[in-house]
């Protein structure tokens, strides 16, 4: 297998990144929930006030994986890195690409003095749960996920 390159995302990666996000949403049986436009995605990541950062995995010049994160603040712990999505295209899963992306994100958090990293995983997604267990995370069963949609 040729080399996988892990690098910071740039604006021109956004279309491929959004396709991977849609692939993940489809896997999670929620493709209909993706309403984000490419233009908004690009503005949110590379506009005047970027709110997210990302690493991409590149193979043969193609974006095949992403790790998208943003800042979160805990009044108990301080700055936390929030991992929003870790996605590797289905045809290349099992080749350590997710591991490389995840570890690049962990290193980003550590080197930028975050107090830790938090994320969610669906309770039925056994492959993802097993992947994360390798990093000795704390799975929290006390809190509910809550969201309010603004229409």
Short mmCIF file of C-alpha atoms in Angstrom, two decimals:
data_model
loop_
_atom_site.label_atom_id
_atom_site.label_comp_id
_atom_site.label_asym_id
_atom_site.label_seq_id
_atom_site.Cartn_x
_atom_site.Cartn_y
_atom_site.Cartn_z
CA UNK A 1 0.00 0.00 0.00
CA UNK A 2 1.26 3.45 -0.83
CA UNK A 3 1.86 5.99 1.90
CA UNK A 4 -1.02 7.69 3.66
CA UNK A 5 -0.33 11.39 4.21
CA UNK A 6 -1.92 13.04 7.26
CA UNK A 7 -2.01 16.84 7.05
CA UNK A 8 -4.02 19.86 8.15
CA UNK A 9 -7.06 20.48 5.99
CA UNK A 10 -7.07 23.40 3.55
CA UNK A 11 -9.99 25.15 1.84
CA UNK A 12 -9.71 23.10 -1.34
CA UNK A 13 -10.32 19.91 0.69
CA UNK A 14 -13.82 20.96 1.73
CA UNK A 15 -15.80 19.30 -1.09
CA UNK A 16 -14.12 15.94 -0.48
CA UNK A 17 -14.51 16.37 3.28
CA UNK A 18 -18.22 17.07 2.94
CA UNK A 19 -18.61 13.91 0.85
CA UNK A 20 -16.99 11.90 3.65
CA UNK A 21 -19.31 13.54 6.18
CA UNK A 22 -22.25 12.46 4.03
CA UNK A 23 -20.82 8.94 3.80
CA UNK A 24 -20.70 8.82 7.61
CA UNK A 25 -24.24 10.20 7.88
CA UNK A 26 -25.43 7.50 5.49
CA UNK A 27 -23.69 4.82 7.59
CA UNK A 28 -25.44 6.28 10.66
CA UNK A 29 -28.78 6.10 8.81
CA UNK A 30 -29.14 9.89 8.95
CA UNK A 31 -28.12 11.24 5.54
CA UNK A 32 -31.34 13.25 5.46
CA UNK A 33 -30.05 15.21 8.49
CA UNK A 34 -27.13 16.73 6.56
CA UNK A 35 -28.32 20.19 5.53
CA UNK A 36 -24.94 21.95 5.52
CA UNK A 37 -23.97 23.49 2.17
CA UNK A 38 -20.45 23.42 0.80
CA UNK A 39 -20.34 27.22 0.89
CA UNK A 40 -21.29 27.33 4.58
CA UNK A 41 -18.84 24.54 5.40
CA UNK A 42 -16.03 26.45 3.70
CA UNK A 43 -16.96 29.72 5.44
CA UNK A 44 -17.16 28.00 8.84
CA UNK A 45 -13.72 26.45 8.43
CA UNK A 46 -11.81 29.06 6.44
CA UNK A 47 -13.78 32.32 6.59
CA UNK A 48 -13.26 35.37 8.80
CA UNK A 49 -14.04 33.50 12.02
CA UNK A 50 -13.22 29.79 11.57
CA UNK A 51 -14.96 27.53 14.08
CA UNK A 52 -13.48 24.17 13.13
CA UNK A 53 -10.15 22.64 12.21
CA UNK A 54 -9.38 19.29 10.66
CA UNK A 55 -6.79 16.80 9.60
CA UNK A 56 -7.20 14.90 6.36
CA UNK A 57 -5.79 11.59 5.23
CA UNK A 58 -4.65 11.59 1.62
CA UNK A 59 -4.01 8.46 -0.45
CA UNK A 60 -2.98 8.67 -4.11
CA UNK A 61 -3.97 12.35 -4.14
CA UNK A 62 -7.48 11.62 -2.85
CA UNK A 63 -8.92 12.64 0.54
CA UNK A 64 -9.92 9.32 2.14
CA UNK A 65 -10.37 10.32 5.78
CA UNK A 66 -10.94 13.28 8.06
CA UNK A 67 -10.76 14.21 11.71
CA UNK A 68 -12.78 17.38 12.31
CA UNK A 69 -12.56 19.14 15.68
CA UNK A 70 -13.30 22.41 17.43
CA UNK A 71 -12.80 24.16 20.76
CA UNK A 72 -15.03 23.43 23.70
CA UNK A 73 -14.85 24.95 27.16
CA UNK A 74 -15.47 23.24 30.48
CA UNK A 75 -15.92 25.36 33.59
CA UNK A 76 -14.36 22.46 35.50
CA UNK A 77 -11.51 21.50 33.15
CA UNK A 78 -10.85 24.53 30.92
CA UNK A 79 -10.14 24.20 27.19
CA UNK A 80 -11.20 20.86 25.72
CA UNK A 81 -10.88 19.66 22.15
CA UNK A 82 -14.14 18.32 20.75
CA UNK A 83 -13.81 15.66 18.06
CA UNK A 84 -16.88 16.08 15.87
CA UNK A 85 -16.17 13.49 13.20
CA UNK A 86 -13.58 10.83 12.53
CA UNK A 87 -14.31 9.31 9.12
CA UNK A 88 -12.43 6.96 6.82
CA UNK A 89 -14.02 6.00 3.54
CA UNK A 90 -15.46 2.51 3.75
CA UNK A 91 -13.21 0.98 1.09
CA UNK A 92 -10.07 1.85 3.09
CA UNK A 93 -11.17 1.04 6.64
CA UNK A 94 -8.95 -1.34 8.57
CA UNK A 95 -5.70 0.11 7.19
CA UNK A 96 -4.72 2.22 10.25
CA UNK A 97 -5.89 5.47 8.63
CA UNK A 98 -8.37 6.24 11.42
CA UNK A 99 -5.64 5.55 13.98
CA UNK A 100 -3.30 8.00 12.29
CA UNK A 101 -5.98 10.69 12.09
CA UNK A 102 -7.07 10.15 15.70
CA UNK A 103 -3.51 10.28 16.99
CA UNK A 104 -2.77 13.45 14.98
CA UNK A 105 -5.82 15.02 16.65
CA UNK A 106 -4.72 13.87 20.11
CA UNK A 107 -1.27 15.32 19.49
CA UNK A 108 -2.82 18.61 18.33
CA UNK A 109 -4.75 18.80 21.60
CA UNK A 110 -1.74 17.97 23.75
CA UNK A 111 0.64 20.34 21.95
CA UNK A 112 -1.87 23.19 22.21
CA UNK A 113 -2.39 22.71 25.96
CA UNK A 114 -5.98 21.48 25.88
CA UNK A 115 -6.96 19.66 29.07
CA UNK A 116 -8.42 16.72 27.13
CA UNK A 117 -10.56 15.63 24.21
CA UNK A 118 -14.24 14.68 24.19
CA UNK A 119 -16.44 13.09 21.55
CA UNK A 120 -19.53 10.97 21.02
CA UNK A 121 -19.98 7.51 19.59
CA UNK A 122 -23.28 5.83 18.77
CA UNK A 123 -24.06 3.02 21.21
CA UNK A 124 -24.65 0.55 18.34
CA UNK A 125 -21.42 1.34 16.49
CA UNK A 126 -19.34 -1.55 17.84
CA UNK A 127 -16.38 -1.08 15.46
CA UNK A 128 -15.98 2.55 16.58
CA UNK A 129 -16.47 1.70 20.26
CA UNK A 130 -13.82 -1.00 20.04
CA UNK A 131 -11.46 1.39 18.24
CA UNK A 132 -11.82 4.06 20.95
CA UNK A 133 -11.42 1.53 23.78
CA UNK A 134 -7.76 1.14 22.75
CA UNK A 135 -7.20 4.67 24.11
CA UNK A 136 -8.70 4.01 27.58
CA UNK A 137 -11.53 6.57 27.33
CA UNK A 138 -14.16 7.21 29.96
CA UNK A 139 -17.58 6.24 28.60
CA UNK A 140 -20.22 8.29 30.40
CA UNK A 141 -23.65 6.78 30.98
CA UNK A 142 -24.91 9.56 33.26
CA UNK A 143 -25.53 12.30 30.70
CA UNK A 144 -28.09 12.61 27.91
CA UNK A 145 -27.23 14.19 24.57
CA UNK A 146 -29.47 17.21 24.10
CA UNK A 147 -29.87 19.54 21.13
CA UNK A 148 -32.21 22.32 20.12
CA UNK A 149 -32.66 23.10 16.44
CA UNK A 150 -33.06 26.71 15.33
CA UNK A 151 -35.30 26.98 12.30
#
